[in-house]
């Protein structure tokens, strides 16, 4: 039986690796997801035939409740709420790891030995930070509290002191595993630290926090694997932990920020005084006028953002692109790495509307093309096209690479009104002389444009 379990775990681990590989490209992502799902199924089956399982009642009850919750989430949570959903998943995963750690320590106490004590403490430490950190991220993303950084004087010093105290406890427990109260105090502090860690982080830095939490949850799971000698948990947790960490680095690069700056910089705290007055006024345009420009353009670049997701306008974008392409217009899509609310958000939506991957261009590829573009159509994007990131060193998003739509001959922005983006700051693009605002829900505007182009 032991050999069978290990073989099942091996197959599951290979499928996890193939799954991750598949997820690295939109064309193979669906297949990758299926590999990962089958891998997880095998891992669960392998674990269920384990000889140490004494009773199945609780497991079956958990399986049923978990499946119902998981099914309901997959059916009812909208795509736009995916970041919050992911934050909750991280919190649940890390809670499971923390509880396993606490119960193992409760059962075996000082007898666990140095190696196991190290794994248990890591598990509880990383797990605790991830549970409350992810819940804080959920609360911020859900707008239950303000998403901007919450700061106070001496915050970094206080947080660092708390972290240092936790690390000292961690070290002492490895030296003396019998210090029971210290173990529970460390677990408690880890939960508190999770809240304090995420409080000062906000605005455009949330994607990095999410991927960091992903990483911590994975590492906590790997530590659990060491603590309960479960190989598949070690492999899956390590894959999760390091892929999350690599994603955090990539997200930081996409925003031109360092991890320490994200964690301790309270980015976006001082929202600059609005310069809207000094910027002049926005120019409203009509769909019919924009349609003429589009119809007679030689190249048009669509720039989707969060508003395209909320309006569910991806099919309408594709329809308009089809009509333009039929008229001989070259249509491209510019994808910013942090557009929307989760990594790959725009890619997923456009793939759903069957936009060919070859038409999607990332930031580095497309920016050089804007000066030779007749019309850049910004569809519910704001922060990712904000020229202040490039031009104003005092801007809270200074240094974040942007899609330089302002360099196109003509820019039209589809949004409902004067709403700000995720970072909560003014966007000078909307006041530029080559920019027109087409107000309304993105989907309705795109349908209107498609109709008007056909009559142009
Ligand atoms: P954004 O800056 O959040 O701006 C979205 C704009 O869409 C808003 O200004 C809003 O203006 C408009 N909008 C909303 N609903 C709309 C609708 N139904 N129809 C038309 N327009 C609509 O979006 P972004 O440019 O995509 O930038 C993403 C931001 O989110 C960045 O700051 C990024 O750092 C952050 N973020 C990204 C991730 C990630 O992983 N991608 C995760 C978390 C946070 P109106 O209200 O006037 O319509």
Short mmCIF file of N, CA and C in Angstrom, two decimals, residues 309-447:
data_model
loop_
_atom_site.label_atom_id
_atom_site.label_comp_id
_atom_site.label_asym_id
_atom_site.label_seq_id
_atom_site.Cartn_x
_atom_site.Cartn_y
_atom_site.Cartn_z
N UNK A 309 -13.49 44.59 -17.89
CA UNK A 309 -13.91 43.41 -17.11
C UNK A 309 -15.26 43.67 -16.44
N UNK A 310 -15.42 44.83 -15.80
CA UNK A 310 -16.69 45.08 -15.10
C UNK A 310 -17.85 45.16 -16.10
N UNK A 311 -17.58 45.71 -17.28
CA UNK A 311 -18.65 45.84 -18.27
C UNK A 311 -18.86 44.54 -19.03
N UNK A 312 -17.95 43.56 -18.82
CA UNK A 312 -17.99 42.31 -19.59
C UNK A 312 -18.04 42.64 -21.09
N UNK A 313 -17.13 43.51 -21.49
CA UNK A 313 -17.18 44.05 -22.85
C UNK A 313 -16.28 43.32 -23.83
N UNK A 314 -15.68 42.21 -23.39
CA UNK A 314 -14.70 41.55 -24.26
C UNK A 314 -15.27 41.09 -25.60
N UNK A 315 -16.53 40.61 -25.62
CA UNK A 315 -17.12 40.16 -26.89
C UNK A 315 -17.40 41.36 -27.79
N UNK A 316 -17.84 42.46 -27.17
CA UNK A 316 -18.12 43.66 -27.96
C UNK A 316 -16.83 44.21 -28.57
N UNK A 317 -15.70 44.08 -27.85
CA UNK A 317 -14.41 44.54 -28.39
C UNK A 317 -14.10 43.71 -29.64
N UNK A 318 -14.27 42.41 -29.50
CA UNK A 318 -13.96 41.52 -30.63
C UNK A 318 -14.84 41.85 -31.84
N UNK A 319 -16.13 42.11 -31.59
CA UNK A 319 -17.05 42.45 -32.68
C UNK A 319 -16.55 43.68 -33.43
N UNK A 320 -16.19 44.72 -32.65
CA UNK A 320 -15.72 45.95 -33.28
C UNK A 320 -14.44 45.68 -34.06
N UNK A 321 -13.54 44.87 -33.47
CA UNK A 321 -12.29 44.56 -34.15
C UNK A 321 -12.57 43.85 -35.48
N UNK A 322 -13.52 42.91 -35.47
CA UNK A 322 -13.87 42.18 -36.70
C UNK A 322 -14.31 43.15 -37.79
N UNK A 323 -15.17 44.10 -37.38
CA UNK A 323 -15.71 45.05 -38.37
C UNK A 323 -14.57 45.91 -38.94
N UNK A 324 -13.68 46.34 -38.03
CA UNK A 324 -12.56 47.19 -38.49
C UNK A 324 -11.63 46.39 -39.40
N UNK A 325 -11.33 45.16 -39.01
CA UNK A 325 -10.41 44.34 -39.81
C UNK A 325 -11.01 44.07 -41.19
N UNK A 326 -12.32 43.88 -41.22
CA UNK A 326 -12.97 43.65 -42.52
C UNK A 326 -12.80 44.86 -43.43
N UNK A 327 -12.60 46.05 -42.82
CA UNK A 327 -12.39 47.27 -43.62
C UNK A 327 -10.91 47.50 -43.91
N UNK A 328 -10.06 46.57 -43.49
CA UNK A 328 -8.62 46.68 -43.79
C UNK A 328 -7.81 47.39 -42.71
N UNK A 329 -8.44 47.68 -41.56
CA UNK A 329 -7.71 48.34 -40.47
C UNK A 329 -6.91 47.27 -39.69
N UNK A 330 -5.65 47.60 -39.37
CA UNK A 330 -4.87 46.68 -38.53
C UNK A 330 -5.26 46.91 -37.08
N UNK A 331 -5.68 45.84 -36.39
CA UNK A 331 -6.10 45.98 -34.99
C UNK A 331 -5.14 45.20 -34.09
N UNK A 332 -4.65 45.87 -33.04
CA UNK A 332 -3.80 45.20 -32.07
C UNK A 332 -4.35 45.46 -30.67
N UNK A 333 -3.97 44.60 -29.73
CA UNK A 333 -4.41 44.77 -28.34
C UNK A 333 -3.16 44.95 -27.47
N UNK A 334 -3.16 46.00 -26.66
CA UNK A 334 -2.00 46.26 -25.79
C UNK A 334 -2.35 45.79 -24.37
N UNK A 335 -1.56 44.86 -23.86
CA UNK A 335 -1.88 44.29 -22.54
C UNK A 335 -0.84 44.70 -21.51
N UNK A 336 -1.29 45.47 -20.51
CA UNK A 336 -0.40 45.84 -19.41
C UNK A 336 -0.40 44.70 -18.39
N UNK A 337 0.79 44.38 -17.82
CA UNK A 337 0.81 43.22 -16.90
C UNK A 337 -0.07 43.36 -15.66
N UNK A 338 -0.38 44.61 -15.22
CA UNK A 338 -1.27 44.70 -14.05
C UNK A 338 -2.63 45.32 -14.40
N UNK A 339 -2.99 45.27 -15.67
CA UNK A 339 -4.33 45.76 -16.04
C UNK A 339 -5.36 44.85 -15.42
N UNK A 340 -6.49 45.43 -14.99
CA UNK A 340 -7.52 44.61 -14.35
C UNK A 340 -7.21 44.41 -12.89
N UNK A 341 -7.61 43.28 -12.35
CA UNK A 341 -7.42 43.05 -10.92
C UNK A 341 -6.71 41.74 -10.61
N UNK A 342 -6.20 41.06 -11.61
CA UNK A 342 -5.40 39.86 -11.31
C UNK A 342 -4.45 39.62 -12.48
N UNK A 343 -3.35 38.95 -12.23
CA UNK A 343 -2.42 38.68 -13.31
C UNK A 343 -3.13 37.93 -14.45
N UNK A 344 -2.93 38.41 -15.65
CA UNK A 344 -3.53 37.73 -16.81
C UNK A 344 -5.02 37.99 -16.99
N UNK A 345 -5.58 38.94 -16.23
CA UNK A 345 -7.02 39.23 -16.27
C UNK A 345 -7.50 39.52 -17.70
N UNK A 346 -6.77 40.40 -18.38
CA UNK A 346 -7.19 40.81 -19.72
C UNK A 346 -7.04 39.65 -20.71
N UNK A 347 -5.94 38.90 -20.56
CA UNK A 347 -5.70 37.76 -21.46
C UNK A 347 -6.84 36.75 -21.38
N UNK A 348 -7.27 36.48 -20.12
CA UNK A 348 -8.33 35.49 -19.93
C UNK A 348 -9.62 35.95 -20.60
N UNK A 349 -9.97 37.23 -20.38
CA UNK A 349 -11.23 37.74 -20.93
C UNK A 349 -11.18 37.76 -22.46
N UNK A 350 -10.06 38.22 -23.01
CA UNK A 350 -9.98 38.31 -24.47
C UNK A 350 -9.94 36.90 -25.09
N UNK A 351 -9.31 35.95 -24.38
CA UNK A 351 -9.30 34.57 -24.89
C UNK A 351 -10.73 34.03 -24.93
N UNK A 352 -11.52 34.40 -23.90
CA UNK A 352 -12.92 33.96 -23.85
C UNK A 352 -13.68 34.47 -25.09
N UNK A 353 -13.30 35.64 -25.59
CA UNK A 353 -13.96 36.21 -26.77
C UNK A 353 -13.25 35.78 -28.06
N UNK A 354 -12.37 34.79 -27.94
CA UNK A 354 -11.64 34.24 -29.10
C UNK A 354 -10.77 35.26 -29.84
N UNK A 355 -10.23 36.21 -29.12
CA UNK A 355 -9.26 37.12 -29.74
C UNK A 355 -7.96 36.32 -29.91
N UNK A 356 -7.40 36.28 -31.13
CA UNK A 356 -6.20 35.45 -31.31
C UNK A 356 -5.02 35.96 -30.48
N UNK A 357 -4.25 35.02 -29.89
CA UNK A 357 -3.12 35.42 -29.04
C UNK A 357 -2.12 36.26 -29.80
N UNK A 358 -2.05 36.00 -31.12
CA UNK A 358 -1.05 36.73 -31.92
C UNK A 358 -1.39 38.22 -32.01
N UNK A 359 -2.63 38.60 -31.65
CA UNK A 359 -2.99 40.03 -31.70
C UNK A 359 -2.70 40.73 -30.38
N UNK A 360 -2.34 39.95 -29.34
CA UNK A 360 -2.06 40.56 -28.03
C UNK A 360 -0.59 40.93 -27.93
N UNK A 361 -0.31 42.14 -27.51
CA UNK A 361 1.08 42.60 -27.40
C UNK A 361 1.32 43.09 -25.98
N UNK A 362 2.48 42.73 -25.44
CA UNK A 362 2.74 43.26 -24.10
C UNK A 362 3.44 44.62 -24.20
N UNK A 363 3.59 45.20 -23.01
CA UNK A 363 4.08 46.57 -22.90
C UNK A 363 5.33 46.86 -23.74
N UNK A 364 6.34 46.01 -23.59
CA UNK A 364 7.61 46.27 -24.28
C UNK A 364 7.43 46.21 -25.79
N UNK A 365 6.54 45.31 -26.24
CA UNK A 365 6.39 45.16 -27.69
C UNK A 365 5.61 46.33 -28.30
N UNK A 366 4.60 46.81 -27.58
CA UNK A 366 3.64 47.72 -28.22
C UNK A 366 3.99 49.20 -28.06
N UNK A 367 4.72 49.57 -27.00
CA UNK A 367 4.92 51.01 -26.76
C UNK A 367 5.54 51.75 -27.94
N UNK A 368 6.45 51.07 -28.65
CA UNK A 368 7.09 51.74 -29.79
C UNK A 368 6.11 51.97 -30.92
N UNK A 369 4.97 51.30 -30.89
CA UNK A 369 4.02 51.39 -32.01
C UNK A 369 3.02 52.54 -31.88
N UNK A 370 2.87 53.09 -30.67
CA UNK A 370 1.84 54.11 -30.49
C UNK A 370 2.03 55.34 -31.40
N UNK A 371 3.29 55.85 -31.55
CA UNK A 371 3.42 57.05 -32.40
C UNK A 371 2.94 56.82 -33.83
N UNK A 372 2.96 55.57 -34.29
CA UNK A 372 2.52 55.29 -35.67
C UNK A 372 1.08 54.78 -35.69
N UNK A 373 0.36 55.00 -34.59
CA UNK A 373 -1.02 54.49 -34.49
C UNK A 373 -2.00 55.63 -34.65
N UNK A 374 -3.04 55.40 -35.46
CA UNK A 374 -4.01 56.48 -35.69
C UNK A 374 -4.91 56.67 -34.48
N UNK A 375 -5.46 55.58 -33.96
CA UNK A 375 -6.34 55.72 -32.79
C UNK A 375 -6.00 54.66 -31.74
N UNK A 376 -5.80 55.11 -30.49
CA UNK A 376 -5.67 54.18 -29.37
C UNK A 376 -7.00 54.23 -28.62
N UNK A 377 -7.68 53.08 -28.50
CA UNK A 377 -8.98 53.04 -27.83
C UNK A 377 -8.78 52.46 -26.43
N UNK A 378 -8.91 53.31 -25.42
CA UNK A 378 -8.72 52.88 -24.03
C UNK A 378 -10.07 52.43 -23.49
N UNK A 379 -10.16 51.12 -23.17
CA UNK A 379 -11.46 50.57 -22.77
C UNK A 379 -11.45 50.31 -21.26
N UNK A 380 -11.94 51.28 -20.49
CA UNK A 380 -12.01 51.12 -19.04
C UNK A 380 -10.66 50.93 -18.38
N UNK A 381 -9.60 51.48 -18.98
CA UNK A 381 -8.29 51.45 -18.31
C UNK A 381 -8.00 52.86 -17.80
N UNK A 382 -7.25 52.96 -16.73
CA UNK A 382 -6.95 54.27 -16.18
C UNK A 382 -5.49 54.31 -15.69
N UNK A 383 -5.19 53.65 -14.57
CA UNK A 383 -3.82 53.72 -14.01
C UNK A 383 -2.77 53.26 -15.02
N UNK A 384 -3.08 52.22 -15.79
CA UNK A 384 -2.04 51.64 -16.66
C UNK A 384 -1.72 52.52 -17.87
N UNK A 385 -2.51 53.61 -18.06
CA UNK A 385 -2.22 54.54 -19.15
C UNK A 385 -1.97 55.95 -18.60
N UNK A 386 -1.67 56.03 -17.31
CA UNK A 386 -1.52 57.35 -16.68
C UNK A 386 -0.12 57.91 -16.93
N UNK A 387 0.01 58.96 -17.78
CA UNK A 387 1.35 59.46 -18.11
C UNK A 387 2.11 60.06 -16.92
N UNK A 388 1.38 60.34 -15.81
CA UNK A 388 2.04 60.85 -14.61
C UNK A 388 3.09 59.86 -14.10
N UNK A 389 2.85 58.58 -14.30
CA UNK A 389 3.81 57.56 -13.84
C UNK A 389 5.16 57.78 -14.50
N UNK A 390 5.12 58.30 -15.72
CA UNK A 390 6.34 58.55 -16.48
C UNK A 390 6.86 59.97 -16.27
N UNK A 391 5.93 60.95 -16.17
CA UNK A 391 6.33 62.36 -16.23
C UNK A 391 6.43 63.05 -14.88
N UNK A 392 5.76 62.53 -13.86
CA UNK A 392 5.70 63.25 -12.59
C UNK A 392 6.33 62.43 -11.46
N UNK A 393 7.58 62.77 -11.11
CA UNK A 393 8.28 61.96 -10.09
C UNK A 393 7.58 61.97 -8.73
N UNK A 394 6.66 62.96 -8.52
CA UNK A 394 5.98 63.03 -7.22
C UNK A 394 4.71 62.17 -7.19
N UNK A 395 4.34 61.65 -8.36
CA UNK A 395 3.10 60.86 -8.41
C UNK A 395 3.27 59.57 -7.59
N UNK A 396 2.19 59.14 -6.91
CA UNK A 396 2.28 57.87 -6.14
C UNK A 396 2.62 56.67 -7.03
N UNK A 397 2.35 56.80 -8.34
CA UNK A 397 2.68 55.65 -9.19
C UNK A 397 3.92 55.94 -10.05
N UNK A 398 4.71 56.95 -9.64
CA UNK A 398 5.91 57.30 -10.41
C UNK A 398 6.79 56.07 -10.63
N UNK A 399 7.23 55.92 -11.85
CA UNK A 399 8.15 54.81 -12.15
C UNK A 399 7.45 53.56 -12.66
N UNK A 400 6.12 53.49 -12.46
CA UNK A 400 5.42 52.30 -12.97
C UNK A 400 5.39 52.38 -14.50
N UNK A 401 5.84 51.33 -15.19
CA UNK A 401 5.79 51.40 -16.65
C UNK A 401 4.33 51.50 -17.11
N UNK A 402 4.09 52.32 -18.13
CA UNK A 402 2.70 52.47 -18.61
C UNK A 402 2.61 52.17 -20.10
N UNK A 403 1.41 51.98 -20.57
CA UNK A 403 1.18 51.91 -22.01
C UNK A 403 1.07 53.36 -22.49
N UNK A 404 1.97 53.75 -23.38
CA UNK A 404 2.08 55.17 -23.72
C UNK A 404 1.09 55.58 -24.81
N UNK A 405 -0.19 55.45 -24.48
CA UNK A 405 -1.24 55.76 -25.45
C UNK A 405 -1.24 57.23 -25.84
N UNK A 406 -0.74 58.09 -24.94
CA UNK A 406 -0.75 59.52 -25.23
C UNK A 406 0.13 59.86 -26.44
N UNK A 407 0.97 58.90 -26.86
CA UNK A 407 1.83 59.17 -28.02
C UNK A 407 1.13 58.82 -29.33
N UNK A 408 -0.06 58.22 -29.25
CA UNK A 408 -0.81 57.91 -30.47
C UNK A 408 -1.34 59.23 -31.05
N UNK A 409 -1.71 59.21 -32.36
CA UNK A 409 -2.21 60.46 -32.96
C UNK A 409 -3.49 60.91 -32.27
N UNK A 410 -4.33 59.94 -31.94
CA UNK A 410 -5.60 60.28 -31.33
C UNK A 410 -5.95 59.19 -30.31
N UNK A 411 -6.43 59.60 -29.15
CA UNK A 411 -6.80 58.63 -28.12
C UNK A 411 -8.27 58.83 -27.78
N UNK A 412 -9.01 57.75 -27.68
CA UNK A 412 -10.38 57.87 -27.18
C UNK A 412 -10.50 56.96 -25.97
N UNK A 413 -11.06 57.54 -24.90
CA UNK A 413 -11.17 56.79 -23.64
C UNK A 413 -12.63 56.45 -23.38
N UNK A 414 -12.92 55.15 -23.25
CA UNK A 414 -14.28 54.70 -22.96
C UNK A 414 -14.40 54.47 -21.46
N UNK A 415 -15.13 55.31 -20.76
CA UNK A 415 -15.40 55.10 -19.33
C UNK A 415 -16.73 55.75 -18.98
N UNK A 416 -17.25 55.43 -17.79
CA UNK A 416 -18.60 55.88 -17.49
C UNK A 416 -18.67 57.35 -17.10
N UNK A 417 -17.61 57.83 -16.44
CA UNK A 417 -17.66 59.21 -15.97
C UNK A 417 -16.27 59.65 -15.57
N UNK A 418 -16.20 60.35 -14.41
CA UNK A 418 -14.90 60.87 -14.00
C UNK A 418 -14.27 60.00 -12.90
N UNK A 419 -14.70 58.75 -12.84
CA UNK A 419 -14.20 57.84 -11.80
C UNK A 419 -12.69 57.63 -11.90
N UNK A 420 -12.06 57.53 -10.72
CA UNK A 420 -10.61 57.31 -10.70
C UNK A 420 -10.32 55.82 -10.86
N UNK A 421 -9.06 55.50 -11.07
CA UNK A 421 -8.65 54.11 -11.18
C UNK A 421 -8.36 53.53 -9.80
N UNK A 422 -7.75 52.37 -9.77
CA UNK A 422 -7.48 51.66 -8.51
C UNK A 422 -6.59 52.48 -7.58
N UNK A 423 -5.61 53.21 -8.17
CA UNK A 423 -4.68 53.98 -7.34
C UNK A 423 -5.32 55.25 -6.78
N UNK A 424 -6.52 55.60 -7.27
CA UNK A 424 -7.25 56.74 -6.73
C UNK A 424 -6.64 58.09 -7.07
N UNK A 425 -5.99 58.19 -8.22
CA UNK A 425 -5.34 59.47 -8.57
C UNK A 425 -5.84 59.99 -9.92
N UNK A 426 -5.62 61.29 -10.13
CA UNK A 426 -6.05 61.93 -11.37
C UNK A 426 -5.20 61.44 -12.54
N UNK A 427 -5.80 61.44 -13.72
CA UNK A 427 -5.05 60.99 -14.90
C UNK A 427 -4.96 62.12 -15.93
N UNK A 428 -3.76 62.74 -16.09
CA UNK A 428 -3.62 63.87 -17.02
C UNK A 428 -3.89 63.49 -18.47
N UNK A 429 -3.85 62.18 -18.78
CA UNK A 429 -4.13 61.76 -20.17
C UNK A 429 -5.46 62.32 -20.64
N UNK A 430 -6.47 62.27 -19.74
CA UNK A 430 -7.83 62.65 -20.12
C UNK A 430 -7.95 64.13 -20.49
N UNK A 431 -6.92 64.92 -20.13
CA UNK A 431 -6.97 66.36 -20.39
C UNK A 431 -6.10 66.76 -21.58
N UNK A 432 -5.45 65.79 -22.20
CA UNK A 432 -4.53 66.12 -23.31
C UNK A 432 -5.32 66.49 -24.57
N UNK A 433 -4.71 67.34 -25.41
CA UNK A 433 -5.45 67.79 -26.60
C UNK A 433 -5.76 66.67 -27.60
N UNK A 434 -4.98 65.59 -27.59
CA UNK A 434 -5.26 64.50 -28.54
C UNK A 434 -6.13 63.41 -27.94
N UNK A 435 -6.84 63.77 -26.82
CA UNK A 435 -7.65 62.74 -26.15
C UNK A 435 -9.12 63.14 -26.08
N UNK A 436 -9.99 62.22 -26.42
CA UNK A 436 -11.43 62.46 -26.31
C UNK A 436 -12.06 61.44 -25.39
N UNK A 437 -13.10 61.88 -24.66
CA UNK A 437 -13.76 60.97 -23.71
C UNK A 437 -15.12 60.53 -24.27
N UNK A 438 -15.30 59.22 -24.39
CA UNK A 438 -16.60 58.70 -24.82
C UNK A 438 -17.25 58.09 -23.58
N UNK A 439 -18.16 58.85 -22.97
CA UNK A 439 -18.72 58.41 -21.69
C UNK A 439 -19.79 57.33 -21.87
N UNK A 440 -19.86 56.45 -20.90
CA UNK A 440 -20.89 55.40 -20.90
C UNK A 440 -20.25 54.08 -20.51
N UNK A 441 -21.11 53.09 -20.29
CA UNK A 441 -20.61 51.74 -20.00
C UNK A 441 -19.82 51.25 -21.21
N UNK A 442 -18.68 50.62 -20.95
CA UNK A 442 -17.77 50.25 -22.05
C UNK A 442 -18.46 49.37 -23.09
N UNK A 443 -19.27 48.42 -22.62
CA UNK A 443 -19.91 47.50 -23.57
C UNK A 443 -20.88 48.26 -24.48
N UNK A 444 -21.71 49.11 -23.86
CA UNK A 444 -22.69 49.86 -24.64
C UNK A 444 -21.97 50.77 -25.64
N UNK A 445 -20.87 51.41 -25.21
CA UNK A 445 -20.14 52.31 -26.12
C UNK A 445 -19.56 51.53 -27.29
N UNK A 446 -19.02 50.34 -27.01
CA UNK A 446 -18.41 49.55 -28.08
C UNK A 446 -19.47 49.09 -29.09
N UNK A 447 -20.64 48.72 -28.58
CA UNK A 447 -21.71 48.29 -29.49
C UNK A 447 -22.13 49.48 -30.37
#
